[in-house]
Coordinates of C-alpha atoms in Angstrom, one line a residue:
M8 CA 0.0 0.0 0.0
R9 CA 1.3 3.4 -1.0
E10 CA 1.5 6.1 1.8
R11 CA -0.8 9.0 1.0
S12 CA -1.0 12.5 2.4
I13 CA -4.5 12.9 3.8
A14 CA -6.5 15.9 5.2
V15 CA -9.6 15.3 7.4
I16 CA -12.0 18.2 7.9
G17 CA -14.0 17.7 11.1
T18 CA -12.9 15.9 14.3
G19 CA -16.2 14.4 15.6
Y20 CA -16.8 10.7 15.9
V21 CA -16.4 10.1 12.2
G22 CA -13.6 12.6 11.5
L23 CA -11.3 11.7 14.4
T24 CA -11.8 8.0 14.0
T25 CA -11.0 8.4 10.3
G26 CA -8.0 10.5 10.8
A27 CA -6.5 8.4 13.6
S28 CA -7.2 5.1 11.8
M29 CA -5.8 6.3 8.5
A30 CA -2.6 7.3 10.4
A31 CA -2.6 3.8 12.0
L32 CA -2.7 2.3 8.4
G33 CA 0.5 4.2 7.5
H34 CA -0.8 7.4 5.9
R35 CA 0.2 11.0 6.9
V36 CA -2.9 12.8 8.2
V37 CA -3.7 16.3 9.1
C38 CA -7.1 16.9 10.9
A39 CA -8.7 20.3 10.9
D40 CA -11.6 21.6 13.1
A41 CA -13.0 25.1 13.7
D42 CA -13.0 24.5 17.5
A43 CA -9.7 26.0 18.6
G44 CA -10.0 24.5 22.1
K45 CA -10.6 21.0 20.8
I46 CA -7.6 21.3 18.5
E47 CA -5.4 22.3 21.4
R48 CA -6.6 19.3 23.4
L49 CA -6.1 16.9 20.5
R50 CA -2.5 18.1 20.1
R51 CA -2.0 17.0 23.6
A52 CA -3.7 13.7 22.7
E53 CA -6.7 14.6 24.9
V54 CA -9.8 13.0 23.4
D55 CA -13.2 14.4 24.5
I56 CA -15.1 11.5 22.9
L57 CA -15.9 8.4 24.9
E58 CA -14.8 5.8 22.3
P59 CA -12.8 2.7 23.1
D60 CA -9.3 2.6 21.7
L61 CA -9.6 6.0 20.1
P62 CA -7.4 7.9 22.7
E63 CA -4.6 5.3 22.3
L64 CA -4.8 5.6 18.5
V65 CA -4.6 9.4 18.6
R66 CA -1.6 9.2 21.0
D67 CA 0.2 6.7 18.9
G68 CA -0.4 8.6 15.7
I69 CA 1.0 11.8 17.2
A70 CA 4.0 10.0 18.6
A71 CA 4.8 8.4 15.2
G72 CA 4.6 11.8 13.5
R73 CA 1.8 10.6 11.3
L74 CA -1.1 12.5 12.9
S75 CA -1.4 16.3 13.5
F76 CA -4.1 18.8 14.1
V77 CA -4.7 22.3 12.8
R78 CA -7.6 24.8 13.0
D79 CA -7.1 26.3 9.5
T80 CA -8.8 24.1 6.8
T81 CA -6.8 25.8 4.1
A82 CA -3.5 24.8 5.8
A83 CA -4.8 21.3 6.2
V84 CA -5.5 20.7 2.5
E85 CA -2.3 22.2 1.2
G86 CA -0.3 19.3 -0.2
A87 CA -3.1 16.7 0.4
E88 CA -3.7 14.0 -2.1
V89 CA -7.0 13.1 -0.5
V90 CA -9.4 15.3 1.6
F91 CA -12.1 13.7 3.7
L92 CA -15.1 15.8 4.5
C93 CA -16.4 14.5 7.9
L94 CA -18.9 17.2 8.7
P95 CA -22.2 17.2 10.5
T96 CA -25.3 16.8 8.4
P97 CA -28.1 17.3 11.0
M98 CA -31.8 17.2 10.4
G99 CA -32.9 20.5 8.9
A100 CA -36.2 22.1 8.1
G101 CA -38.9 19.5 7.1
G102 CA -36.6 16.6 7.9
A103 CA -34.1 17.1 5.1
A104 CA -30.4 16.8 5.7
D105 CA -28.7 20.2 6.5
L106 CA -25.7 20.4 4.2
A107 CA -24.6 23.9 5.3
A108 CA -21.4 22.7 6.9
V109 CA -20.4 20.6 3.8
E110 CA -21.2 23.4 1.4
A111 CA -19.3 26.0 3.6
V112 CA -16.2 23.9 3.8
A113 CA -16.2 23.2 0.0
G114 CA -16.2 26.9 -0.6
D115 CA -13.4 27.5 2.0
I116 CA -11.0 24.9 0.5
R117 CA -11.8 25.3 -3.2
A118 CA -8.8 27.5 -4.1
A119 CA -6.3 25.7 -1.8
L120 CA -6.8 22.2 -3.1
P121 CA -3.8 20.9 -5.0
P122 CA -4.3 19.8 -8.6
G123 CA -5.2 16.2 -8.9
C124 CA -6.5 16.1 -5.3
V125 CA -9.5 13.8 -4.5
V126 CA -12.3 15.2 -2.2
V127 CA -14.2 12.5 -0.3
N128 CA -17.6 12.9 1.2
K129 CA -17.5 10.7 4.3
S130 CA -20.5 12.4 5.8
T131 CA -24.0 11.0 5.4
V132 CA -25.4 13.0 2.6
P133 CA -28.4 12.7 0.2
V134 CA -28.1 11.4 -3.4
G135 CA -26.6 14.2 -5.6
T136 CA -24.4 15.7 -2.9
S137 CA -21.2 14.7 -4.7
E138 CA -22.4 16.5 -7.8
R139 CA -23.3 19.5 -5.6
V140 CA -19.8 19.5 -4.0
A141 CA -18.2 19.2 -7.4
A142 CA -20.2 22.2 -8.7
L143 CA -19.2 24.3 -5.6
L144 CA -15.5 23.4 -6.0
D145 CA -15.7 24.1 -9.8
R146 CA -12.3 22.5 -10.3
S147 CA -12.0 20.2 -13.3
D148 CA -8.7 18.9 -11.9
V149 CA -10.3 17.8 -8.6
A150 CA -12.4 14.6 -8.4
V151 CA -15.2 14.1 -5.8
V152 CA -15.8 10.6 -4.4
S153 CA -18.5 9.3 -2.0
N154 CA -17.1 6.9 0.7
P155 CA -19.8 6.6 3.4
E156 CA -18.9 5.5 6.9
F157 CA -20.5 2.5 8.6
L158 CA -19.3 3.1 12.1
R159 CA -21.1 2.3 15.4
E160 CA -20.5 4.5 18.3
G161 CA -18.7 2.5 21.0
R162 CA -17.1 0.3 18.3
A163 CA -16.0 3.0 15.8
V164 CA -12.3 2.1 15.8
H165 CA -13.1 -1.6 15.5
D166 CA -15.5 -1.0 12.7
F167 CA -13.1 1.2 10.8
L168 CA -10.2 -1.3 11.0
H169 CA -12.4 -4.4 10.6
P170 CA -15.1 -3.2 8.2
D171 CA -17.9 -5.4 6.8
R172 CA -17.5 -3.6 3.5
I173 CA -15.9 -0.5 1.9
V174 CA -18.2 1.5 -0.4
V175 CA -16.6 3.9 -2.9
G176 CA -18.6 5.8 -5.5
S177 CA -17.5 8.2 -8.2
A178 CA -17.8 8.9 -11.9
D179 CA -14.0 9.0 -11.9
D180 CA -12.8 5.4 -11.8
D181 CA -9.2 6.4 -11.1
A182 CA -10.2 8.5 -8.1
A183 CA -12.5 5.8 -6.8
R184 CA -9.7 3.2 -6.9
L185 CA -7.3 5.7 -5.2
V186 CA -9.7 6.0 -2.3
A187 CA -10.3 2.2 -2.2
D188 CA -6.5 1.7 -2.1
L189 CA -6.3 3.7 1.1
Y190 CA -7.9 0.7 2.8
A191 CA -5.7 -1.9 1.0
D192 CA -4.4 -3.5 4.2
L193 CA -7.9 -4.2 5.5
D194 CA -9.6 -7.5 4.7
A195 CA -13.0 -6.4 3.5
P196 CA -15.0 -6.5 0.3
V197 CA -14.9 -3.3 -1.7
V198 CA -18.0 -2.1 -3.6
L199 CA -17.0 0.3 -6.4
T200 CA -20.0 2.1 -7.8
D201 CA -21.3 5.5 -8.8
A202 CA -21.6 8.3 -6.3
G203 CA -25.4 8.3 -6.1
S204 CA -25.5 4.6 -5.3
A205 CA -22.9 5.0 -2.6
E206 CA -24.8 7.9 -1.1
L207 CA -28.0 5.9 -1.1
A208 CA -26.4 2.8 0.3
K209 CA -25.7 4.6 3.6
Y210 CA -29.3 5.7 4.0
A211 CA -30.6 2.3 2.9
A212 CA -28.5 0.6 5.6
N213 CA -29.6 2.9 8.5
C214 CA -33.2 2.9 7.5
F215 CA -33.3 -0.9 7.4
L216 CA -31.8 -1.1 10.9
A217 CA -34.4 1.3 12.2
M218 CA -37.1 -0.8 10.6
K219 CA -35.7 -3.9 12.2
L220 CA -35.8 -2.2 15.6
S221 CA -39.3 -1.0 15.2
Y222 CA -40.3 -4.5 14.2
A223 CA -38.6 -5.9 17.4
N224 CA -40.4 -3.4 19.6
S225 CA -43.7 -4.3 18.0
L226 CA -43.0 -8.0 18.6
A227 CA -42.3 -7.2 22.2
T228 CA -45.8 -5.7 22.5
L229 CA -47.3 -8.9 21.0
C230 CA -45.3 -11.0 23.5
E231 CA -46.8 -9.0 26.3
T232 CA -50.3 -9.5 24.9
F233 CA -50.0 -13.2 24.4
G234 CA -47.7 -14.0 27.4
A235 CA -44.7 -15.0 25.2
D236 CA -41.1 -14.0 25.9
I237 CA -39.4 -11.7 23.5
R238 CA -36.0 -13.2 24.3
D239 CA -37.1 -16.6 23.0
V240 CA -38.9 -15.2 20.0
T241 CA -35.9 -13.2 18.8
E242 CA -33.5 -16.0 19.5
A243 CA -35.6 -18.3 17.4
I244 CA -35.9 -16.0 14.4
G245 CA -32.3 -14.7 14.8
H246 CA -30.9 -18.1 13.9
D247 CA -32.3 -17.7 10.5
P248 CA -29.5 -16.3 8.3
R249 CA -32.0 -14.4 6.3
I250 CA -32.9 -12.4 9.4
G251 CA -29.9 -12.4 11.7
A252 CA -29.8 -11.7 15.4
S253 CA -28.6 -8.1 15.4
Y254 CA -30.9 -5.2 16.0
L255 CA -33.7 -7.4 17.3
Q256 CA -33.3 -6.3 21.0
P257 CA -36.4 -4.3 22.2
G258 CA -35.8 -1.1 24.0
P259 CA -37.2 2.4 24.6
G260 CA -37.2 3.1 20.9
W261 CA -34.3 3.8 18.5
G262 CA -32.4 7.0 18.3
G263 CA -28.8 8.3 18.4
S264 CA -26.9 10.6 16.0
C265 CA -27.8 8.7 12.8
L266 CA -31.1 6.8 12.7
P267 CA -33.5 9.6 13.4
K268 CA -32.0 12.1 11.0
D269 CA -31.3 9.5 8.3
T270 CA -34.8 8.1 8.3
H271 CA -36.3 11.5 8.1
A272 CA -33.9 12.6 5.4
L273 CA -34.6 9.7 3.2
L274 CA -38.3 10.1 3.7
T275 CA -38.0 13.8 2.7
V276 CA -36.1 12.9 -0.4
C277 CA -38.7 10.3 -1.3
E278 CA -41.5 12.9 -0.9
Q279 CA -39.6 15.4 -3.0
A280 CA -39.1 12.8 -5.7
G281 CA -42.7 11.7 -5.6
V282 CA -41.8 8.2 -4.4
D283 CA -44.2 6.6 -1.9
F284 CA -42.3 4.8 0.9
P285 CA -45.0 3.8 3.4
L286 CA -42.8 1.3 5.1
L287 CA -40.3 3.9 6.1
R288 CA -43.1 6.2 7.4
A289 CA -44.5 3.3 9.4
T290 CA -41.0 2.7 10.9
I291 CA -40.8 6.2 12.2
D292 CA -44.5 6.3 13.4
T293 CA -44.1 2.9 15.2
N294 CA -41.1 4.2 17.1
E295 CA -42.9 7.2 18.4
A296 CA -46.0 5.2 19.3
H297 CA -43.8 2.7 21.1
Q298 CA -42.3 5.4 23.3
D299 CA -45.8 6.8 24.0
R300 CA -46.9 3.3 25.1
L301 CA -44.0 2.9 27.5
V302 CA -44.8 6.2 29.2
A303 CA -48.5 5.4 29.3
R304 CA -47.6 2.2 31.1
I305 CA -46.0 4.2 33.9
A306 CA -48.8 6.7 34.1
D307 CA -51.4 3.9 34.3
A308 CA -49.6 2.1 37.1
H309 CA -49.3 5.4 39.0
R310 CA -53.1 5.9 38.7
T311 CA -53.6 2.4 40.0
T312 CA -51.4 3.2 42.9
E313 CA -53.3 6.3 43.8
A314 CA -56.6 4.6 43.5
T315 CA -55.8 1.5 45.6
G316 CA -53.0 2.7 47.8
T317 CA -50.8 -0.2 46.6
T318 CA -47.8 -0.2 44.3
G319 CA -50.1 -0.9 41.4
T320 CA -47.9 -3.3 39.6
T321 CA -49.4 -6.6 41.0
E322 CA -53.0 -5.5 40.7
A323 CA -52.5 -4.1 37.2
A324 CA -50.9 -7.3 36.1
E325 CA -53.8 -9.3 37.6
A326 CA -56.4 -7.0 35.9
N327 CA -54.7 -7.3 32.6
E328 CA -54.0 -11.0 32.8
S329 CA -57.7 -11.8 32.2
A330 CA -57.6 -9.5 29.1
G331 CA -54.6 -11.3 27.7
K332 CA -52.1 -8.6 28.7
T333 CA -49.1 -8.4 31.0
D334 CA -48.7 -4.7 31.3
A335 CA -50.7 -1.8 32.7
T336 CA -51.7 -0.2 29.4
D337 CA -54.5 -0.8 27.0
A338 CA -54.1 -2.2 23.6
T339 CA -53.2 1.2 22.1
G340 CA -51.0 2.3 25.0
S341 CA -53.3 5.2 25.8
A342 CA -53.3 6.4 29.3
G343 CA -54.5 9.9 29.1
D344 CA -52.4 13.0 28.8
G345 CA -51.8 16.2 30.8
D346 CA -50.4 16.0 34.3
S347 CA -51.1 12.4 35.0
L348 CA -47.6 12.1 36.7
R349 CA -47.7 15.6 38.4
G350 CA -45.4 15.6 41.3
V351 CA -44.2 12.1 40.9
R352 CA -40.5 11.7 41.3
L353 CA -39.0 9.1 38.9
A354 CA -35.4 7.8 38.9
L355 CA -33.9 7.3 35.4
L356 CA -30.9 5.0 34.9
G357 CA -29.2 6.0 31.7
L358 CA -29.4 9.0 29.4
A359 CA -27.0 8.2 26.7
F360 CA -28.5 6.7 23.5
K361 CA -26.7 3.4 24.2
A362 CA -24.1 1.9 26.5
G363 CA -20.5 2.6 25.8
T364 CA -20.9 6.3 24.8
S365 CA -21.8 9.6 26.4
D366 CA -23.6 10.8 23.3
L367 CA -27.0 12.3 24.0
R368 CA -28.0 13.2 20.5
D369 CA -31.5 12.1 19.8
S370 CA -31.2 9.6 22.6
P371 CA -34.4 7.5 23.1
A372 CA -33.8 7.8 26.8
L373 CA -34.3 11.6 26.4
A374 CA -37.4 11.0 24.2
V375 CA -39.0 9.0 27.0
A376 CA -37.8 11.5 29.6
R377 CA -39.5 14.3 27.7
R378 CA -42.8 12.4 27.6
L379 CA -42.6 11.7 31.3
R380 CA -41.8 15.4 32.0
D381 CA -44.7 16.5 29.8
R382 CA -47.0 14.5 32.1
G383 CA -45.7 16.3 35.1
A384 CA -43.0 13.9 36.4
E385 CA -40.0 15.2 38.3
L386 CA -37.0 13.4 36.8
V387 CA -33.7 12.6 38.5
A388 CA -31.1 10.7 36.4
Y389 CA -27.9 8.8 36.7
D390 CA -25.6 7.8 33.8
P391 CA -22.1 6.4 34.4
A392 CA -20.9 8.3 31.3
L393 CA -22.0 11.6 32.8
T394 CA -20.5 11.2 36.3
G395 CA -19.2 14.6 37.4
Q396 CA -20.9 16.2 34.4
H397 CA -24.1 18.2 34.4
P398 CA -24.9 19.1 30.7
A399 CA -26.6 22.4 30.5
A400 CA -28.9 21.1 27.8
L401 CA -30.5 18.8 30.3
D402 CA -31.3 21.4 33.0
D403 CA -34.9 21.9 32.0
L404 CA -35.5 18.2 31.6
V405 CA -33.8 16.2 34.4
T406 CA -31.6 16.6 37.4
V407 CA -28.4 14.7 36.8
V408 CA -26.8 13.1 39.9
D409 CA -23.5 11.3 40.4
T410 CA -24.7 8.0 42.0
P411 CA -27.6 5.6 41.6
E412 CA -28.5 6.1 45.2
E413 CA -29.1 9.8 44.7
A414 CA -31.4 9.0 41.8
L415 CA -33.5 6.4 43.5
K416 CA -33.9 8.0 46.9
G417 CA -37.6 8.8 47.4
A418 CA -38.5 8.0 43.8
G419 CA -41.9 6.6 42.8
A420 CA -40.3 4.2 40.4
C421 CA -37.0 3.4 38.7
V422 CA -36.9 3.5 34.9
V423 CA -33.9 1.9 33.1
L424 CA -33.3 3.6 29.7
T425 CA -29.7 2.7 28.7
E426 CA -28.3 -0.8 28.7
W427 CA -25.2 -0.1 30.8
P428 CA -24.0 -3.6 32.0
Q429 CA -22.9 -2.1 35.4
F430 CA -26.6 -1.6 36.3
R431 CA -26.8 -5.4 36.7
E432 CA -24.1 -5.2 39.4
L433 CA -25.8 -2.6 41.5
D434 CA -26.7 -3.5 45.1
W435 CA -30.4 -3.8 44.4
E436 CA -31.2 -5.1 47.9
S437 CA -30.0 -1.8 49.3
L438 CA -31.5 0.3 46.5
A439 CA -34.9 -1.2 47.1
D440 CA -35.1 0.5 50.5
L441 CA -34.6 3.9 48.8
L442 CA -37.5 3.7 46.5
E443 CA -40.8 5.1 47.7
V444 CA -42.6 2.7 45.4
P445 CA -40.6 -0.6 44.8
T446 CA -41.1 -0.8 41.1
V447 CA -38.5 -1.0 38.3
Y448 CA -39.4 -0.5 34.6
D449 CA -36.5 -2.1 32.8
Y450 CA -36.9 -0.7 29.3
R451 CA -33.7 -2.4 28.2
N452 CA -34.2 -5.8 29.6
V453 CA -30.8 -5.5 31.2
L454 CA -31.5 -6.6 34.8
E455 CA -32.2 -10.0 36.4
P456 CA -35.9 -10.1 37.2
E457 CA -35.6 -12.9 39.8
R458 CA -32.9 -11.0 41.7
L459 CA -35.0 -7.9 41.8
A460 CA -38.0 -9.8 43.0
R461 CA -35.9 -11.3 45.8
A462 CA -34.8 -7.8 46.7
G463 CA -38.5 -6.8 47.2
L464 CA -38.8 -5.0 43.8
S465 CA -41.5 -5.6 41.2
W466 CA -39.8 -5.7 37.8
Q467 CA -41.3 -5.0 34.4
G468 CA -39.4 -5.3 31.2
I469 CA -40.4 -5.2 27.5
G470 CA -41.9 -8.3 26.0
R471 CA -41.3 -10.4 29.1
P472 CA -43.4 -11.7 32.0
L473 CA -43.6 -9.6 35.1
A474 CA -41.5 -10.4 38.1
V475 CA -43.4 -9.4 41.2
A476 CA -41.8 -8.8 44.6
G477 CA -42.0 -11.9 46.7

């Protein structure tokens, strides 16, 4: 593999992982970011992102002299053979992808790009963006290539260095092969295609995963209705190679930095093109209805508690058992609106969109939290990735505390929203005494129901039978 001079614009999850990994593969990499403070920290090998192996990769790249950081994008691209655009493309007006950052950087670097340079869109962008960038650059001597990332937060470095596939799309075959050759030392199939197909492949993958998760959550509701166990159902179908076991775990809905914006972006593109895609719309609607249902379950149980003076979970289970249900909501998940949880303190375990990251962007935990707050609940949350941190963006939503004990003390119930494995190791026998109402809603199915029941707690997961305190 030939060593190349690479510039990476943007040092978020994708940009920093791309830059550090390319340096590890033997290339010379300069990363640029407009955030001066971040650049200074990265020069000291200080990584703000919670991502396994990334700090070590950055440190090793700097020590080897293959990885450096600058603030000036013009300085970064001077002498570069390949320039990766790793910029945010958040959900914009009407659900469309906001390409402002990509377009702005294209204008900034246009004159500084060396002749023969290849500009690579690594960001998730709609079909036609490569053509748009090429038009903005207006450089006949510079090729534009689409090379979408398929990285999972919490496994980004692993996914980059051990990819399932490498997708490269361009009308310029030589430029496409140059980009593909950057990954020559990695054992992965390479898909060489046109730019539009590469751009669509990224959306197609993420939207399919979202659809699978919505399907799993709907299956979980069926399991509750018929007394089945979602674990056994998904294990049975997951052994089928046509289906696979991944993305079949039910939870509090799907979210994160990619799936929400990408599903809405593709749906918007379809609407603009006059293409009907009801399955994608149903995927989004099902996710929102699922979160409504989970919140309604808590509100219904609280009403039962107020009406009977009991914890509500046992009586609600008995009442629903005769109707073929195992939770405290009706078939549609409706439980009334307004202030049905007014003044109820709820303990939330987990705020990040998944375990292994501190990323709160479009977290399903926060989506559920907002619904709980809208019903009047007072929310106190603990997340191991936020220990010692109190993000200002959460001030109007939840009170963030530094220990599980602080969160659970005096709470009317505990709601698990992120699948941190350390939640299983908590001293639930002691925590049970802190709760005002000894009920745990495990919306990640991460805890051991039998252990919680022995500790005097009633446990309710998703798609599984209740475990009542005994």
